[in-house]
Tab-separated table of C-alpha atoms in Angstrom:
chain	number	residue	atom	x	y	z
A	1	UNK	CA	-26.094	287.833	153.423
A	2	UNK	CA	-26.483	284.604	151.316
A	3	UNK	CA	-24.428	281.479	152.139
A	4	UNK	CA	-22.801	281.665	148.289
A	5	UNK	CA	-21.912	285.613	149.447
A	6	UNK	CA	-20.637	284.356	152.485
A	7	UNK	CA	-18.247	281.628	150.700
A	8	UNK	CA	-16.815	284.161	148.920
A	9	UNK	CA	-15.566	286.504	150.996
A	10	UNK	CA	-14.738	283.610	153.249
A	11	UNK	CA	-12.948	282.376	150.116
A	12	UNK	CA	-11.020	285.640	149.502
A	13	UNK	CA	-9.666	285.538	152.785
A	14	UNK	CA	-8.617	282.106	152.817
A	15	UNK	CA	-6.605	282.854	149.672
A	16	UNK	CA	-4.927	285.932	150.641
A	17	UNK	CA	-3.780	283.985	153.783
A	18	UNK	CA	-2.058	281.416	152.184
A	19	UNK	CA	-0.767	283.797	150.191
A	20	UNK	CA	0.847	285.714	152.989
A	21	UNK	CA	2.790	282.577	154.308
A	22	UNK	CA	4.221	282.254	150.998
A	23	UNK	CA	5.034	285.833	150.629
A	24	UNK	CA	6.635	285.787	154.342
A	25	UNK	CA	9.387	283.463	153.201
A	26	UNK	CA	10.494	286.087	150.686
A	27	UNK	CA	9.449	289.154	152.983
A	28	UNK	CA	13.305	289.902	154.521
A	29	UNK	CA	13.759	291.371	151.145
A	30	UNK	CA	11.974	294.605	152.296
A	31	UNK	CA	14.018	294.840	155.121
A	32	UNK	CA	17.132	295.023	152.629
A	33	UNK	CA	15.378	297.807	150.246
A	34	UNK	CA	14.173	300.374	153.720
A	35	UNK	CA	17.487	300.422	154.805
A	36	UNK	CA	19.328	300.727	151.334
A	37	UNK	CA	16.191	303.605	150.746
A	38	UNK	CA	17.358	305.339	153.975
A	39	UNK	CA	20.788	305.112	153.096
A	40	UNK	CA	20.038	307.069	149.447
A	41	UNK	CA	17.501	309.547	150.785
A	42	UNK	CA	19.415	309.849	154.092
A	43	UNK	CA	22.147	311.154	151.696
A	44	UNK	CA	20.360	313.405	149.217
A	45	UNK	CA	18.585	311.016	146.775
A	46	UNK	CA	15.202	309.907	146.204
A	47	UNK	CA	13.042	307.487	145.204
A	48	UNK	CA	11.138	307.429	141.581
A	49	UNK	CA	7.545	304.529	141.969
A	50	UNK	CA	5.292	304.252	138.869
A	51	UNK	CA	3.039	301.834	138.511
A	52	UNK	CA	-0.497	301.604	136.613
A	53	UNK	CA	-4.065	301.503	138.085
A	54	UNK	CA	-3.814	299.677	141.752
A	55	UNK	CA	0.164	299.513	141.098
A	56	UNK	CA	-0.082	303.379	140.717
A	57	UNK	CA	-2.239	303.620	144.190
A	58	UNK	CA	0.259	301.503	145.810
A	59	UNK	CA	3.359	303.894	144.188
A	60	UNK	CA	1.704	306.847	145.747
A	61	UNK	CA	1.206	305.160	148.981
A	62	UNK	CA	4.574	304.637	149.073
A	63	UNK	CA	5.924	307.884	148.201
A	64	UNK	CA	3.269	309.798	150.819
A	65	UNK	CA	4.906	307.455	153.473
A	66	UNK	CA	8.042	309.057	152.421
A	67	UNK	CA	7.244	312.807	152.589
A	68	UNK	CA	4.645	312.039	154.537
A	69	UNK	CA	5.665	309.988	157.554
A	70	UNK	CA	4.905	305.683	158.266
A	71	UNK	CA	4.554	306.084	162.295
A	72	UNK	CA	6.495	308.478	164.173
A	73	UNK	CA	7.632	312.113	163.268
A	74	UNK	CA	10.807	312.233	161.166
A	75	UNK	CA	12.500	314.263	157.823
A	76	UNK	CA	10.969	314.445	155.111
A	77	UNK	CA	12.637	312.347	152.297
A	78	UNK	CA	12.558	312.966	148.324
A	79	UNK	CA	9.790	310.830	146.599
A	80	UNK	CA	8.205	310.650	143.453
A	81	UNK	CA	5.085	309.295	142.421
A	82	UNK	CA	6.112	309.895	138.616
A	83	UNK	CA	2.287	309.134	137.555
A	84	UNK	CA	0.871	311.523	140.177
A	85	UNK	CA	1.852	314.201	137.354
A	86	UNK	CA	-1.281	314.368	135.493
A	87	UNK	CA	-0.358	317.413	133.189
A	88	UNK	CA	3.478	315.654	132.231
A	89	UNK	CA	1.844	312.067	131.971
A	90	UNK	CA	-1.323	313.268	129.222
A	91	UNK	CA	1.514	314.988	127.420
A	92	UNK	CA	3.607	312.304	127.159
A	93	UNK	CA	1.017	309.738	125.998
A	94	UNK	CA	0.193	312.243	123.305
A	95	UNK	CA	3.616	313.517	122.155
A	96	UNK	CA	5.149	310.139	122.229
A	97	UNK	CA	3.204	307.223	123.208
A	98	UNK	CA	1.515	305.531	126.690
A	99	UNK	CA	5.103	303.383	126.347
A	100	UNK	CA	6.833	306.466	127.043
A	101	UNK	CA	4.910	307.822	129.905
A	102	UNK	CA	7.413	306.795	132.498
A	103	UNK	CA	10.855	306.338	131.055
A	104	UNK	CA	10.899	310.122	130.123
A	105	UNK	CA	10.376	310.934	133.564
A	106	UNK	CA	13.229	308.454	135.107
A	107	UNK	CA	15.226	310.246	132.337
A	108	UNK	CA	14.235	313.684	133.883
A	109	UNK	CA	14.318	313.367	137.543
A	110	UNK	CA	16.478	310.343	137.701
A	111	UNK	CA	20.235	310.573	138.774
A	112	UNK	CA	22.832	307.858	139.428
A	113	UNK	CA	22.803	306.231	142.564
A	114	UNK	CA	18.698	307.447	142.550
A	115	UNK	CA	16.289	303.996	143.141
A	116	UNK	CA	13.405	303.318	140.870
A	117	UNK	CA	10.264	300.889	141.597
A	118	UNK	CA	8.046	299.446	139.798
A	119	UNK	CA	4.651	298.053	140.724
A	120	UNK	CA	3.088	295.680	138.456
A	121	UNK	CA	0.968	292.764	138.951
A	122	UNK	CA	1.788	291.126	135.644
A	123	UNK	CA	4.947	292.399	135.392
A	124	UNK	CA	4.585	292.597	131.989
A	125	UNK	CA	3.819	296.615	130.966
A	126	UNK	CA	5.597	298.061	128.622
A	127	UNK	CA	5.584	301.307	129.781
A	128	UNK	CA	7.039	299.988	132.723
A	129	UNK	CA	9.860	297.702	131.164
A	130	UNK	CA	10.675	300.935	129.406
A	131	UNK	CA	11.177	302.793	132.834
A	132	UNK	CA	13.316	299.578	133.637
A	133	UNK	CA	15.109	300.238	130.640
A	134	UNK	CA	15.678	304.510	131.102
A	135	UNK	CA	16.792	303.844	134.719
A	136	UNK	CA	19.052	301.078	134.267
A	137	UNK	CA	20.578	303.264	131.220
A	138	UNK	CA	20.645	306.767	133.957
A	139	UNK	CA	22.159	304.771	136.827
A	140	UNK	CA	18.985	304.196	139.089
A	141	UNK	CA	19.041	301.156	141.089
A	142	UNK	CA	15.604	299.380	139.399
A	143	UNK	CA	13.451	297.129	141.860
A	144	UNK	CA	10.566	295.796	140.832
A	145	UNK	CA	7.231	294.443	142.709
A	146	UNK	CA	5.369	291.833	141.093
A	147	UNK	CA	3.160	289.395	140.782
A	148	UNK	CA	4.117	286.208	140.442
A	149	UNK	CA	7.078	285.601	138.636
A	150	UNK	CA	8.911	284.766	136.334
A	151	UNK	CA	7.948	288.096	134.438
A	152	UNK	CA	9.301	290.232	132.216
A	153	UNK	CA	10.288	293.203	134.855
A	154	UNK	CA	11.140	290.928	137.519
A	155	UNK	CA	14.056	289.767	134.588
A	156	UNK	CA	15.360	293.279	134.420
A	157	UNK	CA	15.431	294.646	137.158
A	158	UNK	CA	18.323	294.987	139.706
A	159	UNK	CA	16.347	293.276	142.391
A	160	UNK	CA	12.639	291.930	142.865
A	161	UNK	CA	10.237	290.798	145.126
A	162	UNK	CA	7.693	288.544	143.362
A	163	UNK	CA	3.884	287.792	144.976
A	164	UNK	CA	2.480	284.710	144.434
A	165	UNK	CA	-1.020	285.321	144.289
A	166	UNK	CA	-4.008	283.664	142.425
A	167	UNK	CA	-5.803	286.792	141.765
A	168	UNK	CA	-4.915	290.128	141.231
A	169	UNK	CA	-6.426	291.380	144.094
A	170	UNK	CA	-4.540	289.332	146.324
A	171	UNK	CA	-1.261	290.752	144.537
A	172	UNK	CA	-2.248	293.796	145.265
A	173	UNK	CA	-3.253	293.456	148.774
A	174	UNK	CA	0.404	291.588	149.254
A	175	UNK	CA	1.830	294.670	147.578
A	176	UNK	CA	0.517	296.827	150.076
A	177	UNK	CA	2.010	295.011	152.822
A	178	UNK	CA	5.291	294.832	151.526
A	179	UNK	CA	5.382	298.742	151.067
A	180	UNK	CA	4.141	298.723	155.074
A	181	UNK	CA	7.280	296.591	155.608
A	182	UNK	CA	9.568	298.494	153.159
A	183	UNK	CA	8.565	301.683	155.358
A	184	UNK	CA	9.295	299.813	158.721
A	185	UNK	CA	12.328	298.686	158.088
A	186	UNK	CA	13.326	302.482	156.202
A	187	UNK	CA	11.925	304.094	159.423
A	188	UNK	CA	14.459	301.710	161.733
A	189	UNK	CA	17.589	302.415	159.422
A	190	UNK	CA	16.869	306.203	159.776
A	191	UNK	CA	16.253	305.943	163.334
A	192	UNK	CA	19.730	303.938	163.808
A	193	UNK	CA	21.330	306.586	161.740
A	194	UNK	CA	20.508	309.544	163.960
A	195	UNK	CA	21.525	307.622	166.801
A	196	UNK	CA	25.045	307.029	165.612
A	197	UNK	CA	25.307	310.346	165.018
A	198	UNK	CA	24.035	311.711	168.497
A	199	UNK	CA	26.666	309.597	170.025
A	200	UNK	CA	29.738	310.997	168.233
C-alpha cells in the first residue's frame, strides 16, 4: 500500500474518532429513546424508520434489531422499515411524487402514540420533512437522526440527535452506533420490565 493510501485511511480514522468524543457528549440521548421505544412496543406500538440510501440501510438495521433481536433472545417487537416496501414505495413516486414516498406510509401504518425516525445526513430531504410533517399531524412521536445540525428535520421534529461529522461517511458510521446504543438501552428497559413483572 502507498504512503498517500496509507494517510488516508489513517486519516479516516482519525476523523471518525474525534467525531465519536463529540458525539459521546450527546450519546445519553439514546438511552432516553430505547427505553421510551420499549415502553411503546412493550405496549402494542411500533416503530416507523425511513431514511434514503445509507440512512435507509441504517433504518432497516434498526428495525431487524427489533424483530430480529440486538444480543440476547427476547419478543419480537413491531417495526417498520417503511422503504423496505419496494412495490408501495415505486407506486408512490409514480402516483404522487418521490416527496410523498414516506408521509403516505406514516399516514397508513402510523397511529397516535406510534414513534417515527428519520435518518438523514443532511437533514434536509423533503420526502423526509414530509414524513415529519404526516406524523406530527397522525400523533407519532417524530425523532430525527442527523447530521450535523442545525437542519431542517432536526427543527421539526419532537426530539433529535445531531452528528457532527465532516464527511458523510463519518455521519453515517456515527449513525450506526447510535442505533447499537438505541438497541442497548431498548434491550435493558425490556429486560427491567419483565423483571418487575416476575416479582409481582
Amino acid at each position: 500500500m502507498s504512503t498517500h493510501a496509507e494517510s488516508s485511511v489513517t486519516a479516516h480514522c482519525d476523523e471518525l474518532l474525534d467525531a465519536l468524543v463529540r458525539f459521546r457528549e450527546r450519546a445519553h440521548l439514546t438511552e432516553r429513546w430505547g427505553e421510551r421505544l420499549a415502553a411503546v412496543l412493550g405496549g402494542g406500538g411500533r416503530l416507523l424508520a425511513a431514511g434514503n440510501g445509507g440512512s435507509a440501510a441504517q433504518a432497516q438495521h434498526l428495525t431487524a434489531e427489533l424483530v430480529g433481536r440486538y444480543r440476547d433472545d427476547r419478543p419480537p417487537f413491531s417495526a417498520i422499515a417503511l422503504h423496505a416496501d419496494t412495490s408501495s414505495t415505486t407506486a408512490i413516486a409514480n402516483d404522487y411524487g418521490v416527496d410523498e414516498v414516506f408521509a403516505r406510509q406514516v399516514r397508513a401504518h402510523g397511529r397516535p402514540g406510534d414513534v417515527l425516525i428519520l435518518l438523514s445526513t443532511s437533514g434536509a430531504s423533503a420526502n423526509l420533512l414530509s414524513a415529519a410533517d404526516a406524523g406530527r399531524a397522525a400523533g407519532l412521536t417524530v425523532w430525527a437522526l442527523t447530521g450535523p445540525a442545525p437542519n431542517p428535520l432536526a427543527a421539526c421534529g419532537d426530539d433529535a440527535l445531531c452528528v457532527s461529522g465532516s464527511s458523510t461517511a463519518t455521519v453515517q458510521e456515527l449513525h450506526l452506533v447510535a442505533v447499537h446504543m438505541v438497541c442497548e438501552a431498548f434491550d435493558a428497559a425490556v429486560e427491567r420490565a419483565a423483571n418487575e413483572r416476575n416479582r409481582r
